[in-house]
Short mmCIF file of N, CA and C in Angstrom, two decimals:
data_model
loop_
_atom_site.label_atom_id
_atom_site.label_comp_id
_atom_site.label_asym_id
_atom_site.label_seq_id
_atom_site.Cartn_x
_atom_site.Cartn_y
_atom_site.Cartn_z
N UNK A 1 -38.62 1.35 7.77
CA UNK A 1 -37.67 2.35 8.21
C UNK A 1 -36.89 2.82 6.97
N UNK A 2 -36.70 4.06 7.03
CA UNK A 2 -35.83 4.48 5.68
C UNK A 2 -34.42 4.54 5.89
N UNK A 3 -33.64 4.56 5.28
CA UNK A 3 -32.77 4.71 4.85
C UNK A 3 -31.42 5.33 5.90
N UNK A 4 -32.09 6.59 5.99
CA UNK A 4 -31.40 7.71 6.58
C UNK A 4 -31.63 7.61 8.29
N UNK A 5 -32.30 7.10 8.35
CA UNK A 5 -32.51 6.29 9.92
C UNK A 5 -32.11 5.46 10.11
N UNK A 6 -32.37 4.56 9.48
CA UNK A 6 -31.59 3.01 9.80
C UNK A 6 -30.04 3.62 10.06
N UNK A 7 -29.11 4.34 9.18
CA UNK A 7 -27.82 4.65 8.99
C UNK A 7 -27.95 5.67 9.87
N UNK A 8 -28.32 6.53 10.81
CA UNK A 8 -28.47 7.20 11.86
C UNK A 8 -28.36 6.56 13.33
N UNK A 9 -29.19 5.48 13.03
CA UNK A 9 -29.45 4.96 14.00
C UNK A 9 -28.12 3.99 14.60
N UNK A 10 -27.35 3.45 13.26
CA UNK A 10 -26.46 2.88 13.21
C UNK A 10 -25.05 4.00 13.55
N UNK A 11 -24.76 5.07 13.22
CA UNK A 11 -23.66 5.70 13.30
C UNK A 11 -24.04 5.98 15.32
N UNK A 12 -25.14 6.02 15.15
CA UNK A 12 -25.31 6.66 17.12
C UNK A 12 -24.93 5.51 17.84
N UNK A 13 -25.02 4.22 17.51
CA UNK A 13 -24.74 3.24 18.00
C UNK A 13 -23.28 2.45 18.08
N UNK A 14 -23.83 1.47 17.05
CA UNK A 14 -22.03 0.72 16.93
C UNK A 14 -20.85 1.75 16.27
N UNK A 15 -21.41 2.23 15.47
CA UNK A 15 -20.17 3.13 14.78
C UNK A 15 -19.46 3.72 15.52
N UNK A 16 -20.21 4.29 16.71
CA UNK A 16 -19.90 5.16 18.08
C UNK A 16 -18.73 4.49 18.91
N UNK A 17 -19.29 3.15 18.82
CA UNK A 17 -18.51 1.94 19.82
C UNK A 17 -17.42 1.40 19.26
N UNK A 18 -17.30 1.46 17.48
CA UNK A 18 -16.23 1.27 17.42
C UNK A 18 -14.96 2.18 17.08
N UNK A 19 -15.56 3.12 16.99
CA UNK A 19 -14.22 4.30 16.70
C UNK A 19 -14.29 5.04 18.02
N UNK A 20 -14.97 4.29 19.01
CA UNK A 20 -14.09 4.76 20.54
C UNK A 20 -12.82 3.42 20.81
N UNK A 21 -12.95 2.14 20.34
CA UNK A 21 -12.28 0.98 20.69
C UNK A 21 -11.05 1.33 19.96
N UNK A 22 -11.00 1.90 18.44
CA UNK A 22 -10.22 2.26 17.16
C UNK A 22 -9.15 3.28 18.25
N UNK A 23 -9.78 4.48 19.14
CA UNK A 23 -9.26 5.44 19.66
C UNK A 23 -8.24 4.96 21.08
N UNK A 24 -8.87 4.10 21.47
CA UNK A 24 -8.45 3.65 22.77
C UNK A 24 -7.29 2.23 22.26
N UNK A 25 -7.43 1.99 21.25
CA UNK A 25 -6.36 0.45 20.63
C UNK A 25 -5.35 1.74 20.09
N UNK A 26 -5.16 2.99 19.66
CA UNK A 26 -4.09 4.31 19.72
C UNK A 26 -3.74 4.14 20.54
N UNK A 27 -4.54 4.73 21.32
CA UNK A 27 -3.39 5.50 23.15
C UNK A 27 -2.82 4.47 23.79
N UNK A 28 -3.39 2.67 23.34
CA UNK A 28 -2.57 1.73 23.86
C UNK A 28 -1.01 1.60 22.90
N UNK A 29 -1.65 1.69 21.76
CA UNK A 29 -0.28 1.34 20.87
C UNK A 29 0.79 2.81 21.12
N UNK A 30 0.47 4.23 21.52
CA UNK A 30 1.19 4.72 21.72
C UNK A 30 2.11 4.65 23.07
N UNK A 31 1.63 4.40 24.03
CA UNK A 31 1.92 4.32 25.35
C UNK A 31 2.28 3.13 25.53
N UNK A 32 2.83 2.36 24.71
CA UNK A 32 3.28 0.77 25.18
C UNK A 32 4.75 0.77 25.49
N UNK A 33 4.82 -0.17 26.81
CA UNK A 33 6.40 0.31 26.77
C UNK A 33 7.55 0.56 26.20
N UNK A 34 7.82 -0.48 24.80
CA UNK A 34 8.64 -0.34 23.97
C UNK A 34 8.89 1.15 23.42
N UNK A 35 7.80 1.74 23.41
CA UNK A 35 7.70 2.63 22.17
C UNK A 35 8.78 3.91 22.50
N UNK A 36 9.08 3.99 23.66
CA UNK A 36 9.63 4.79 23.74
C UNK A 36 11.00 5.77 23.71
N UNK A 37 11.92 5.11 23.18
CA UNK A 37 13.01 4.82 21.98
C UNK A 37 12.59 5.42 20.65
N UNK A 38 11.62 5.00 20.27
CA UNK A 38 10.97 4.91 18.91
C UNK A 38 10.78 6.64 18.99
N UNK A 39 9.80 6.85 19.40
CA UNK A 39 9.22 8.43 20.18
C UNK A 39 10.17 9.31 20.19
N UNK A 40 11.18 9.22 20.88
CA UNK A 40 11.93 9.92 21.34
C UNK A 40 13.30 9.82 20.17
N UNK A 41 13.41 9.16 19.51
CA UNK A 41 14.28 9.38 18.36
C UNK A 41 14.01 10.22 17.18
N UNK A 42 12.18 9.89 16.46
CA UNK A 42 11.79 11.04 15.92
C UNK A 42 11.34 12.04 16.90
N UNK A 43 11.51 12.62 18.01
CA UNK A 43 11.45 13.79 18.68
C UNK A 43 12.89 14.83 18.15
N UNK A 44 13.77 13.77 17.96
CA UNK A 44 15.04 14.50 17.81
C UNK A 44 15.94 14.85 16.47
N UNK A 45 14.54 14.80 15.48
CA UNK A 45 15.03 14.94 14.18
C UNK A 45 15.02 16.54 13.54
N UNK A 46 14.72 17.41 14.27
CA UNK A 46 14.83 18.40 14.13
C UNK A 46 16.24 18.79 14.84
N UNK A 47 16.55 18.49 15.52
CA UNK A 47 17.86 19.07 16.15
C UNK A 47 19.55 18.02 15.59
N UNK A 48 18.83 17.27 14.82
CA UNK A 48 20.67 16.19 14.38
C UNK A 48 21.41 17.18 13.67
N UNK A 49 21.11 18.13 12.82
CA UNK A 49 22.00 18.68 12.69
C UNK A 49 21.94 20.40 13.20
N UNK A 50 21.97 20.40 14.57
CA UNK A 50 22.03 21.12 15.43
C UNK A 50 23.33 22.54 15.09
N UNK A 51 24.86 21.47 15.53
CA UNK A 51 26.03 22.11 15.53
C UNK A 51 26.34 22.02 13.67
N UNK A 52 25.99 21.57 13.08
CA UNK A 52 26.47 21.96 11.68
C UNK A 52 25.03 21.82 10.72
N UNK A 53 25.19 23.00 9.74
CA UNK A 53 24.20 22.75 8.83
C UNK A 53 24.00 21.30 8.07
N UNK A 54 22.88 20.74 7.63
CA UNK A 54 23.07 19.58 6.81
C UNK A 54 23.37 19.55 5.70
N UNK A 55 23.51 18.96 4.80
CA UNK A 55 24.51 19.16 3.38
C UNK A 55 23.28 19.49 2.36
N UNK A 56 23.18 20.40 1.26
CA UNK A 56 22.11 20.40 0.36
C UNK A 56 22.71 20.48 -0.71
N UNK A 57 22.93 18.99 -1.44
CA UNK A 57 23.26 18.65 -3.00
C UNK A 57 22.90 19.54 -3.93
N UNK A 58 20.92 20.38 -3.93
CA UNK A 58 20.28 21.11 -4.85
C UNK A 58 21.13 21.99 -4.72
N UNK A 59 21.05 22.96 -3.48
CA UNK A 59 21.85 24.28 -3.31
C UNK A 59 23.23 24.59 -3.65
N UNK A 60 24.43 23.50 -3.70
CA UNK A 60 25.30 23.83 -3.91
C UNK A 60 25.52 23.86 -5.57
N UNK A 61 24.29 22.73 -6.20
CA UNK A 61 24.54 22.71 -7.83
C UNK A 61 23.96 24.19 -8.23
N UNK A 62 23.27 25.05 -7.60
CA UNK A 62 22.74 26.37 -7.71
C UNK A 62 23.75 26.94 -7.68
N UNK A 63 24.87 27.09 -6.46
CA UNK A 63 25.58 28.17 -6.52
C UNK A 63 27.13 27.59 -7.47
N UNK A 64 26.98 26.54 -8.05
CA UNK A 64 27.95 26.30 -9.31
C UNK A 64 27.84 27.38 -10.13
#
């Protein structure tokens, strides 16, 4: 068997089986109960500084 088969034969197979297990050990580690604190805190990093701009050290040494 050559080469390019054997490694064909192999990606159609286990390789298949394990980067579905790789995919499915994700959606467990995302969906675990804890996580969701975690989730939902970087959900809200776009909006912390909502009511006031955030401070930019570069920009203000610019407008010195």
């Amino acid at each position: 068997m050559e080469t390019y088969s054997l490694l064909r034969e192999f990606a159609d197979s286990w390789m298949l089986l394990f980067l579905f297990c790789v995919f499915a050990a994700v959606v467990v580690w995302v969906f675990r109960p804890g996580a969701s604190k975690t989730y939902s805190d970087t959900a809200d990093i776009p909006f912390r500084h909502d009511d006031a701009p955030a401070h930019d050290v570069a920009a203000q040494e610019v407008l010195k």
